[in-house]
PDB file of C-alpha atoms in Angstrom:
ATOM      1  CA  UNK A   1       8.701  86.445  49.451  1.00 56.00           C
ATOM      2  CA  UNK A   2       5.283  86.904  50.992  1.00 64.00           C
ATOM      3  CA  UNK A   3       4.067  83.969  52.740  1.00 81.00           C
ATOM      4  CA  UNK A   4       7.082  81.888  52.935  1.00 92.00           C
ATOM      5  CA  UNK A   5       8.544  80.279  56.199  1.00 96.00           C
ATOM      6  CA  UNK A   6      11.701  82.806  56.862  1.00 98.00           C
ATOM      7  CA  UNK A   7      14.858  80.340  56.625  1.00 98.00           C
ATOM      8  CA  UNK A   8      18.179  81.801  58.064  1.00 99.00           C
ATOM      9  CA  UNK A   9      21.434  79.874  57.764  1.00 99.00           C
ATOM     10  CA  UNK A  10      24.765  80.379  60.152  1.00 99.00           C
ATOM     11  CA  UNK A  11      27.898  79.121  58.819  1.00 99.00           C
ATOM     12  CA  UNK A  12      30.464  77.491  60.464  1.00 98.00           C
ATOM     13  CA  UNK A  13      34.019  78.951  61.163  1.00 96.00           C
ATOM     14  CA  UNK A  14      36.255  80.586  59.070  1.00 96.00           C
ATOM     15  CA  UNK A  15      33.474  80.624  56.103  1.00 98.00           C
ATOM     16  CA  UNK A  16      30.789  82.973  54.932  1.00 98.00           C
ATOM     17  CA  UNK A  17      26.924  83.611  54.415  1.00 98.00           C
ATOM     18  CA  UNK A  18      27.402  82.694  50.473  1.00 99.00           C
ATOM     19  CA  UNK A  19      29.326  79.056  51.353  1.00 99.00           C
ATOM     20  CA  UNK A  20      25.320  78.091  51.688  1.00 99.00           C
ATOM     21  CA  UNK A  21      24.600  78.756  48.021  1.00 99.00           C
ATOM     22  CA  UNK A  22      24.411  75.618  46.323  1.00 98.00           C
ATOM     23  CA  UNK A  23      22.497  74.341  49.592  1.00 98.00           C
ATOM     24  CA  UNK A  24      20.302  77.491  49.809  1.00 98.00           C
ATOM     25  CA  UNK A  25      19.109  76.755  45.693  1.00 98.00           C
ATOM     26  CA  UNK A  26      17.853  72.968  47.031  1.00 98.00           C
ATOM     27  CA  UNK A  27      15.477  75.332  49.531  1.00 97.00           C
ATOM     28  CA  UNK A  28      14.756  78.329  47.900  1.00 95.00           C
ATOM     29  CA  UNK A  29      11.442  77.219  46.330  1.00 93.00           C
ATOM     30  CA  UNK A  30      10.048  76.708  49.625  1.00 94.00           C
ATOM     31  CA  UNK A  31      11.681  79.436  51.911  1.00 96.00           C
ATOM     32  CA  UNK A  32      13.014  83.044  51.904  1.00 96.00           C
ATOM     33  CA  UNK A  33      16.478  82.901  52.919  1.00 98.00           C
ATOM     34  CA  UNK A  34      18.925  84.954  54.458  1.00 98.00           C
ATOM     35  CA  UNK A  35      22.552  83.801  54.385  1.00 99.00           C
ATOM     36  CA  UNK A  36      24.182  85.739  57.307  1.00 98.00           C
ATOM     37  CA  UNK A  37      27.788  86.193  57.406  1.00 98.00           C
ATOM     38  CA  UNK A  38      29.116  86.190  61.317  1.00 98.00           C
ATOM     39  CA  UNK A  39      31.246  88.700  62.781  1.00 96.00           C
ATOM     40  CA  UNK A  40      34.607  88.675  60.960  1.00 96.00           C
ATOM     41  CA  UNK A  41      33.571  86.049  58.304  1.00 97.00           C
ATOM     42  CA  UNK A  42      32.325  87.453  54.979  1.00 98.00           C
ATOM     43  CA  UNK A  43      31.899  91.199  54.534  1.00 97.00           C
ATOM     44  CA  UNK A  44      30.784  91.778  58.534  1.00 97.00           C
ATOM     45  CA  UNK A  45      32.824  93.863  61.154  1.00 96.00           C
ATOM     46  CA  UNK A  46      34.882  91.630  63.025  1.00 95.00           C
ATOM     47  CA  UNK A  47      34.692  90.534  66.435  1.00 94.00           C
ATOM     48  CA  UNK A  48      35.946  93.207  69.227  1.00 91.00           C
ATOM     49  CA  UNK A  49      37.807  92.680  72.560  1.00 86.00           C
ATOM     50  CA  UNK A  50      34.917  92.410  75.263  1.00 90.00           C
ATOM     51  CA  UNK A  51      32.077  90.890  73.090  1.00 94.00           C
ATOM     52  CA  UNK A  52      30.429  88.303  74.967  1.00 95.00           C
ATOM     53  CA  UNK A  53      30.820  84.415  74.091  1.00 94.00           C
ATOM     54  CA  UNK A  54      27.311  84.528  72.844  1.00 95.00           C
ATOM     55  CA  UNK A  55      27.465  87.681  71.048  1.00 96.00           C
ATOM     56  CA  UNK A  56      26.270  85.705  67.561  1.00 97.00           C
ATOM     57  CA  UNK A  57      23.617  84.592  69.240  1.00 98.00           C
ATOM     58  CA  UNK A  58      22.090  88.384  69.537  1.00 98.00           C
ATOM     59  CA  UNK A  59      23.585  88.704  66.155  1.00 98.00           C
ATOM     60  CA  UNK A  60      20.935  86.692  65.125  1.00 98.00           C
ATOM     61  CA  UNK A  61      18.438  88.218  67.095  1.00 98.00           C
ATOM     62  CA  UNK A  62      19.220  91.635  65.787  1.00 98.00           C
ATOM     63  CA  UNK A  63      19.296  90.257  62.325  1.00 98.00           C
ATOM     64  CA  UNK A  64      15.569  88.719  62.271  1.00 98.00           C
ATOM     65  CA  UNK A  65      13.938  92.073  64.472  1.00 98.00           C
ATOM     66  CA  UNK A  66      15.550  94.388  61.826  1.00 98.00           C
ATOM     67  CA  UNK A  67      14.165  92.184  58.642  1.00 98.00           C
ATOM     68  CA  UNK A  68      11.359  91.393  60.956  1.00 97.00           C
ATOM     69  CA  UNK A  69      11.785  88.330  60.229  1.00 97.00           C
ATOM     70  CA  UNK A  70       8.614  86.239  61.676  1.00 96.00           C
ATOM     71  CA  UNK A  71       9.307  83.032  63.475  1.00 97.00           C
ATOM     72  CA  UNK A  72      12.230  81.818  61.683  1.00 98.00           C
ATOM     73  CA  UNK A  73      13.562  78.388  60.923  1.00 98.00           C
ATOM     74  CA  UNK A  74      17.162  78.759  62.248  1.00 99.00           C
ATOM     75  CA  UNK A  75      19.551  76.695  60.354  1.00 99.00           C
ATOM     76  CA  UNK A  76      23.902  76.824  61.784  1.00 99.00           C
ATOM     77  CA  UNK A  77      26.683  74.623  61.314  1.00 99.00           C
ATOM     78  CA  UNK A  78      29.889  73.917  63.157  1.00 97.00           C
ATOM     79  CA  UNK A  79      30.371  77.602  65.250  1.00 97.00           C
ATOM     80  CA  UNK A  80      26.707  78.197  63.528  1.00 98.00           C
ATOM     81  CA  UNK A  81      25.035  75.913  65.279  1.00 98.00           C
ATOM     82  CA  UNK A  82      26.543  77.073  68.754  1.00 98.00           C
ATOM     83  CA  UNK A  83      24.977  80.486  67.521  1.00 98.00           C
ATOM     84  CA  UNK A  84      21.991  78.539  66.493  1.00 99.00           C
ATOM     85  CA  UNK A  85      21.443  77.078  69.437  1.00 99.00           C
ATOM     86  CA  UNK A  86      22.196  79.638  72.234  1.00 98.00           C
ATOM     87  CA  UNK A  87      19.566  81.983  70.341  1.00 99.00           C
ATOM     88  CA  UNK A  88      17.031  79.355  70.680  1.00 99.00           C
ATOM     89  CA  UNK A  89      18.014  79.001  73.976  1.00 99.00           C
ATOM     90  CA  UNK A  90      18.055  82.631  74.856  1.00 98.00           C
ATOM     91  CA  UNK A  91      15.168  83.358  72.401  1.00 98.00           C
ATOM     92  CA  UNK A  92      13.206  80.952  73.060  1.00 96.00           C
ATOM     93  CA  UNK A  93       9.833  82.407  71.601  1.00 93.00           C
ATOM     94  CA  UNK A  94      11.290  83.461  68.226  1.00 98.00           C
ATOM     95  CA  UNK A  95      12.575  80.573  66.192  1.00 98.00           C
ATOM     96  CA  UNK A  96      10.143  78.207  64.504  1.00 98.00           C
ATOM     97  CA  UNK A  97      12.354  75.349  64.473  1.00 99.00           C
ATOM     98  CA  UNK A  98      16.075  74.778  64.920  1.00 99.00           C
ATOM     99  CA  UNK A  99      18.885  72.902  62.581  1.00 99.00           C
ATOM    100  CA  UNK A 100      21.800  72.059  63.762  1.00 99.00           C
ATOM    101  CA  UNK A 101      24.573  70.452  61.575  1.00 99.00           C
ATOM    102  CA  UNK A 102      27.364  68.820  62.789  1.00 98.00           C
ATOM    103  CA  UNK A 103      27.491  70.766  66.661  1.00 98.00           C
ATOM    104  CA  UNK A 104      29.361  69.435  69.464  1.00 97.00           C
ATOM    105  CA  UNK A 105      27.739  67.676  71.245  1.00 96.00           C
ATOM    106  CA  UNK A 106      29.511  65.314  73.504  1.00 85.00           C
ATOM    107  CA  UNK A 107      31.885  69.019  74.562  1.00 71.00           C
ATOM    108  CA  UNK A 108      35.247  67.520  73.744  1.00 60.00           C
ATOM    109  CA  UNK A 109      37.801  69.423  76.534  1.00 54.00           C
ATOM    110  CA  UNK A 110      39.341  72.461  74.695  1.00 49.00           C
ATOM    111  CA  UNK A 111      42.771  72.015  73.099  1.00 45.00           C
ATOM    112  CA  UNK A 112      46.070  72.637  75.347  1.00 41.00           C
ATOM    113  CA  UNK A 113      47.521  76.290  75.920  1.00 38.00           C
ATOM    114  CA  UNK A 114      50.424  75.012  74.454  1.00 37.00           C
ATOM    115  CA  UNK A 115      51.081  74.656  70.799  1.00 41.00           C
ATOM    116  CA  UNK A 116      49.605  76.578  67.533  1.00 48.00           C
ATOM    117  CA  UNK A 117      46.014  75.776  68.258  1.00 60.00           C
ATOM    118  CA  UNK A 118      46.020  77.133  71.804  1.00 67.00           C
ATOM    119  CA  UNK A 119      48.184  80.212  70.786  1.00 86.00           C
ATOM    120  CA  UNK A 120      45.507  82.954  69.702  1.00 89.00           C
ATOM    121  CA  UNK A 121      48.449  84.813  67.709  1.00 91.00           C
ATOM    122  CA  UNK A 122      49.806  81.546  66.277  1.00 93.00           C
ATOM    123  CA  UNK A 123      45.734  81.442  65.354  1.00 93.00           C
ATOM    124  CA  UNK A 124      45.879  84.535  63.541  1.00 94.00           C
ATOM    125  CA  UNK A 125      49.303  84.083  61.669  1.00 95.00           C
ATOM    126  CA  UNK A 126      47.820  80.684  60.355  1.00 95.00           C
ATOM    127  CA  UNK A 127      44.840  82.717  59.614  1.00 96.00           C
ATOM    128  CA  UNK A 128      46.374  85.630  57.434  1.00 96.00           C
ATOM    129  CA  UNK A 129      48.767  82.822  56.022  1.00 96.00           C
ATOM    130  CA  UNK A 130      45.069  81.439  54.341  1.00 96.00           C
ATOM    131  CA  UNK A 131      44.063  84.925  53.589  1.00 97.00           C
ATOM    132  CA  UNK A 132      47.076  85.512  51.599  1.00 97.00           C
ATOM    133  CA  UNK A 133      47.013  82.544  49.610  1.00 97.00           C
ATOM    134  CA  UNK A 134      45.462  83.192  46.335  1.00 97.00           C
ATOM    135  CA  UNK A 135      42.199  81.716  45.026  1.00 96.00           C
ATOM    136  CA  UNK A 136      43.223  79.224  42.626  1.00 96.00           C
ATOM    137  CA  UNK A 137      45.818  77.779  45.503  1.00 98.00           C
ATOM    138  CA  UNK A 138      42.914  77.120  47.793  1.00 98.00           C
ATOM    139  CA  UNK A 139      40.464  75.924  45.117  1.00 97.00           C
ATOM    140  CA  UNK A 140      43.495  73.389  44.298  1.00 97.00           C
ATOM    141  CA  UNK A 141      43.539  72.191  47.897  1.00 97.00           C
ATOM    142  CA  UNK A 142      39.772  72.113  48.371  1.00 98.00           C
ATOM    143  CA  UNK A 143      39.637  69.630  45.458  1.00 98.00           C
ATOM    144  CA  UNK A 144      42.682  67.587  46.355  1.00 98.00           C
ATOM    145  CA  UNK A 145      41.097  67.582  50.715  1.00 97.00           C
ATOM    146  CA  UNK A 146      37.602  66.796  49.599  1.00 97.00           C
ATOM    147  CA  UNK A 147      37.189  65.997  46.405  1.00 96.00           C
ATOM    148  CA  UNK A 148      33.718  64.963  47.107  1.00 95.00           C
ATOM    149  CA  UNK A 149      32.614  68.102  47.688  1.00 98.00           C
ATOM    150  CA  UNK A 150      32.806  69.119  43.890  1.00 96.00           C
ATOM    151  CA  UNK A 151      33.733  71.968  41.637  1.00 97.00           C
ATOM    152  CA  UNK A 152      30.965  74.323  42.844  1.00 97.00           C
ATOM    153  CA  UNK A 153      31.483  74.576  46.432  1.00 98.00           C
ATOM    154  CA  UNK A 154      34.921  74.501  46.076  1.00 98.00           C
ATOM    155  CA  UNK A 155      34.574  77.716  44.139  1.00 97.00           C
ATOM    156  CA  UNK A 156      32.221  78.786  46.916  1.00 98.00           C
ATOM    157  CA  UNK A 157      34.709  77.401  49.578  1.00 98.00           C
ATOM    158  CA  UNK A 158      37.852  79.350  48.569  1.00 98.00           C
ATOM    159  CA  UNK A 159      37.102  83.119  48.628  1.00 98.00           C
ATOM    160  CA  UNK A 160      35.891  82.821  52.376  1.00 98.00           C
ATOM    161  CA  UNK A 161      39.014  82.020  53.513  1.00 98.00           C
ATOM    162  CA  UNK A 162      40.487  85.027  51.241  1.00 98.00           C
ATOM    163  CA  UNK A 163      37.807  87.230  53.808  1.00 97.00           C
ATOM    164  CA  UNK A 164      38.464  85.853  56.734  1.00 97.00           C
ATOM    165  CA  UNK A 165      39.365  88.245  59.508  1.00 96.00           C
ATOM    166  CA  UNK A 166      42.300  86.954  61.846  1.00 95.00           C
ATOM    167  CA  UNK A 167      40.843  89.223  64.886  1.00 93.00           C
ATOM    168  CA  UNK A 168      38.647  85.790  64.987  1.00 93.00           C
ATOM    169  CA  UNK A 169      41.784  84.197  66.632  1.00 90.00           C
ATOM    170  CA  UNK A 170      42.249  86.185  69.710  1.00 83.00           C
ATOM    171  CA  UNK A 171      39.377  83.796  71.134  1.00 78.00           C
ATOM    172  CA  UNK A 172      35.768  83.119  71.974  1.00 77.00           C
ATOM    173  CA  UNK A 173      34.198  85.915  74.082  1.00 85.00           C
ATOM    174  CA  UNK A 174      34.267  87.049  77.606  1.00 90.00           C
ATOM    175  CA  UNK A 175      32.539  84.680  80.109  1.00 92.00           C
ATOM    176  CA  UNK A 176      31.843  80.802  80.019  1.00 91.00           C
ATOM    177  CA  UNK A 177      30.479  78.689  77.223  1.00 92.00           C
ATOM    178  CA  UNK A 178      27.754  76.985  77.680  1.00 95.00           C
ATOM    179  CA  UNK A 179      27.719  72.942  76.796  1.00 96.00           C
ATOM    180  CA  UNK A 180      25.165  72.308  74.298  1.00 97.00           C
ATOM    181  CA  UNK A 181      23.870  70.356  77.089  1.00 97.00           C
ATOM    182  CA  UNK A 182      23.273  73.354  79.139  1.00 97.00           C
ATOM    183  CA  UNK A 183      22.138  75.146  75.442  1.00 98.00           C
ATOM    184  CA  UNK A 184      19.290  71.903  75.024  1.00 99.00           C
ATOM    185  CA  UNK A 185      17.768  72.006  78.433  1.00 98.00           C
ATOM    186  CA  UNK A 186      16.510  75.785  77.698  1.00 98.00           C
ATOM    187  CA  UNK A 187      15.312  75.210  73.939  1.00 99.00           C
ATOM    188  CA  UNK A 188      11.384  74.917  73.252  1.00 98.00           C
ATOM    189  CA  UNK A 189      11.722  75.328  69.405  1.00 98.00           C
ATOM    190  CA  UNK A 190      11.606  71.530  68.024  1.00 99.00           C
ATOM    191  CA  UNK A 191      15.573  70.906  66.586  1.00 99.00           C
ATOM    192  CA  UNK A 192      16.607  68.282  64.148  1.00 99.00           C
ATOM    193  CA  UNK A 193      20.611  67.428  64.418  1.00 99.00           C
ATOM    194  CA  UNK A 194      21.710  66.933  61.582  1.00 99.00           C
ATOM    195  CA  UNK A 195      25.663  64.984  62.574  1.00 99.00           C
ATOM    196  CA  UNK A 196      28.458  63.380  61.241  1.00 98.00           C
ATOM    197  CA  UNK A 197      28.521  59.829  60.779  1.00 98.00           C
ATOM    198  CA  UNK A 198      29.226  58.035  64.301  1.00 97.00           C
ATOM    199  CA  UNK A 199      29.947  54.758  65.808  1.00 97.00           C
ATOM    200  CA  UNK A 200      29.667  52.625  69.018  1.00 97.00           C
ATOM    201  CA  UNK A 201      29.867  54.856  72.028  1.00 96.00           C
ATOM    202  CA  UNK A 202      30.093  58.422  70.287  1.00 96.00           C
ATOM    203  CA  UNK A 203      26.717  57.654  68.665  1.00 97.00           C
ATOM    204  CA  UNK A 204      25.252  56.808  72.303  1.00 97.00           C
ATOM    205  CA  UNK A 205      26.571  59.972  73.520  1.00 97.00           C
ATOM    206  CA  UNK A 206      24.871  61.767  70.802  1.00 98.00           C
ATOM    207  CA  UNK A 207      21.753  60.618  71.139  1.00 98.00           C
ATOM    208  CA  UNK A 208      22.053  61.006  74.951  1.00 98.00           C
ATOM    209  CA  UNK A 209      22.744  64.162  74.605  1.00 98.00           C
ATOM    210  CA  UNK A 210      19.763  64.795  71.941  1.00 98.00           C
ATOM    211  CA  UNK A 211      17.439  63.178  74.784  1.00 98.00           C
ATOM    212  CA  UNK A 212      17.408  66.634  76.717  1.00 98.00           C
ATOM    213  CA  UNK A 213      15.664  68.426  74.292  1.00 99.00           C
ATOM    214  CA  UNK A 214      11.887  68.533  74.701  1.00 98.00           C
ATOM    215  CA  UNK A 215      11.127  67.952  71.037  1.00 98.00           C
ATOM    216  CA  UNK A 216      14.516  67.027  69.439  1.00 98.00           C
ATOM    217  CA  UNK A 217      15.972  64.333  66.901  1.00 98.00           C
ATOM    218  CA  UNK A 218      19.321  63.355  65.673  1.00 99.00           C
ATOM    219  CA  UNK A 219      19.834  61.665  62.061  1.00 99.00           C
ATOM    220  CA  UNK A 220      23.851  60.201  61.894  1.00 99.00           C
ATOM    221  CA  UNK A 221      24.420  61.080  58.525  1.00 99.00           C
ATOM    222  CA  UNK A 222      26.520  57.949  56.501  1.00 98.00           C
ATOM    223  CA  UNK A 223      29.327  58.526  54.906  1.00 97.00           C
ATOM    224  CA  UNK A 224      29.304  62.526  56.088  1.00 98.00           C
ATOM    225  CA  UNK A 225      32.310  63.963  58.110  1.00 98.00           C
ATOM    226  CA  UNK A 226      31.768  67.510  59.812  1.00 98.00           C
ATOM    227  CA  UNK A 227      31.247  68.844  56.634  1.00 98.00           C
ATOM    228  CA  UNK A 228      27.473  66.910  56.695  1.00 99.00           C
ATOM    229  CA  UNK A 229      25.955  68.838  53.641  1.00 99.00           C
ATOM    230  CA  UNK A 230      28.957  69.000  51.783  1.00 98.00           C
ATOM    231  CA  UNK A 231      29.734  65.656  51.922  1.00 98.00           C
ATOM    232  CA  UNK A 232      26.573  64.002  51.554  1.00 98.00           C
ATOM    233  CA  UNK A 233      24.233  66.738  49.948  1.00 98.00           C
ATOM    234  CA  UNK A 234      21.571  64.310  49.116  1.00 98.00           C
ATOM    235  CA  UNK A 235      21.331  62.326  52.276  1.00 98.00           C
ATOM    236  CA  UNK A 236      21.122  65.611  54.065  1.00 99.00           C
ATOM    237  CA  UNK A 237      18.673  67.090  51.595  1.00 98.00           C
ATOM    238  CA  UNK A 238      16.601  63.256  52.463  1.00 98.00           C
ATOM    239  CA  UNK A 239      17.030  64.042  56.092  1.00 99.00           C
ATOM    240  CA  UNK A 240      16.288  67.529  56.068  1.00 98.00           C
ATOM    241  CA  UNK A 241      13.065  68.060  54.625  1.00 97.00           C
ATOM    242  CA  UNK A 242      10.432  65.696  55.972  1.00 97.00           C
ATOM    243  CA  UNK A 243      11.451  67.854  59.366  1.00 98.00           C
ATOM    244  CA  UNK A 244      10.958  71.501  57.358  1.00 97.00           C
ATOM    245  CA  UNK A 245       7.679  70.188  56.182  1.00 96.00           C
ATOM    246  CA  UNK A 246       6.692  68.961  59.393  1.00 96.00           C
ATOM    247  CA  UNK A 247       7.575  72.615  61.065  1.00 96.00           C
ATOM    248  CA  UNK A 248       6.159  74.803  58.764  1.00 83.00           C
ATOM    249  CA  UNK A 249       7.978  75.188  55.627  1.00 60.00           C
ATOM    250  CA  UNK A 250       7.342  73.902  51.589  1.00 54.00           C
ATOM    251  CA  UNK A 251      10.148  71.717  51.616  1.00 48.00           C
ATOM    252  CA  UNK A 252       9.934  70.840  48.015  1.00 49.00           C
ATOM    253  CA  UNK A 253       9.852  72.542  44.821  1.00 44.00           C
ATOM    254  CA  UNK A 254       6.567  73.514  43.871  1.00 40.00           C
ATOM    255  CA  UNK A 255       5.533  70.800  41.026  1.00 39.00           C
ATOM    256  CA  UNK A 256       4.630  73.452  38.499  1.00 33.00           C
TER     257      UNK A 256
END
């Protein structure tokens, strides 16, 4: 829509563009938004042998220069807001303002070569497994795992994992990834972090961490696991748009 503050939201792993939807309606008043679906998520190519570890990052890039998109809010969560942030970090004149829900941010130490989760073609069995299952067996297990999420986004929830790609197994990209420390210290865009609830010394670490960007805040979101908007839409909603109206955006429905 003319005039509005471009919003564009990166999902996390393993879901698509549309798991935003019910979030996206909260917004849509205010913003245009575009619900991207990563490589191999969604209805998108999947990832090839030899792409780069930040090769979502110039996804997004290529995504807001084609819509010419102008000076985005960038929204990601989970593997979304390592795309998030190594655009803004890469890109550093484009984005508006940065959201980031849920990223790591104290970079735990990558799980052992050994067992299913270090295994990319264990990965990708477990991954077709999911793909094969049908809808109303996920939807069942969505509801029973987090019941708090509600009918809706369950419904939303369960025919990602149907289009799931398991080529998004074999691993992360060629060369090293950067710690979201390393991401922070290059970002100019301001960023709200938008994380899990935390205690005691993981809180500390997240704020720490927060402290590198030049115009950055965290809000711990109570009662929220990694799933922050899922599990506490309201609270997010609460922390979320004093920050959009601050950068640029409507963040509330118009009142007529």
């Amino acid at each position: 829509a003319p005039g509005r503050v471009p919003l564009v939201l990166a999902h996390g792993s393993s879901d698509d563009g549309l798991c935003w939807t019910n979030f996206a309606k909260e917004l849509e008043s205010g913003f245009d938004i575009v619900m991207i679906d990563a490589r191999g998520h969604g209805l998108s190519d999947p990832p090839k042998a030899g792409d780069p570890v930040d090769v979502q990052a110039d996804d997004l890039a290529g995504l807001i220069r084609e819509l010419k998109l102008d000076r985005p809010i960038v929204m990601g969560h989970s593997m979304g807001s390592f795309a998030a942030a190594a655009f803004a970090a890469k890109y550093p004149g484009v984005p508006r303002a940065v959201v980031l829900e849920d990223p790591n941010l104290a970079n735990r130490p990558a799980a052992p070569a050994g067992g299913a989760s270090g295994d990319p073609e264990a990965r990708r069995g477990a991954v077709l497994a999911r793909n094969n299952q049908s809808e109303t067996a996920l939807m069942e297990s969505c509801m029973k795992q987090t019941p708090k999420w509600g009918r809706s986004e369950c419904e939303i929830w369960a025919p990602s994992k149907r289009r799931h790609h398991p080529d998004t197994a074999l691993g992360r990209g060629v060369g090293a990834r950067p710690s979201m420390a390393e991401l922070f210290a290059k970002i100019t865009a301001p960023v709200l972090i938008l994380k899990a609830h935390a205690e005691g010394e993981a809180r500390q670490q997240n704020e720490q961490v927060t402290g590198i960007l030049k115009a950055g805040q965290i809000v711990h979101i109570e009662g929220a696991g990694h799933n922050v908007r899922r599990d506490e839409k309201q609270r997010t909603l609460d922390a979320l748009r004093p920050f959009l109206a601050k950068v640029g955006g409507s963040a509330r429905p118009p009142s007529e």
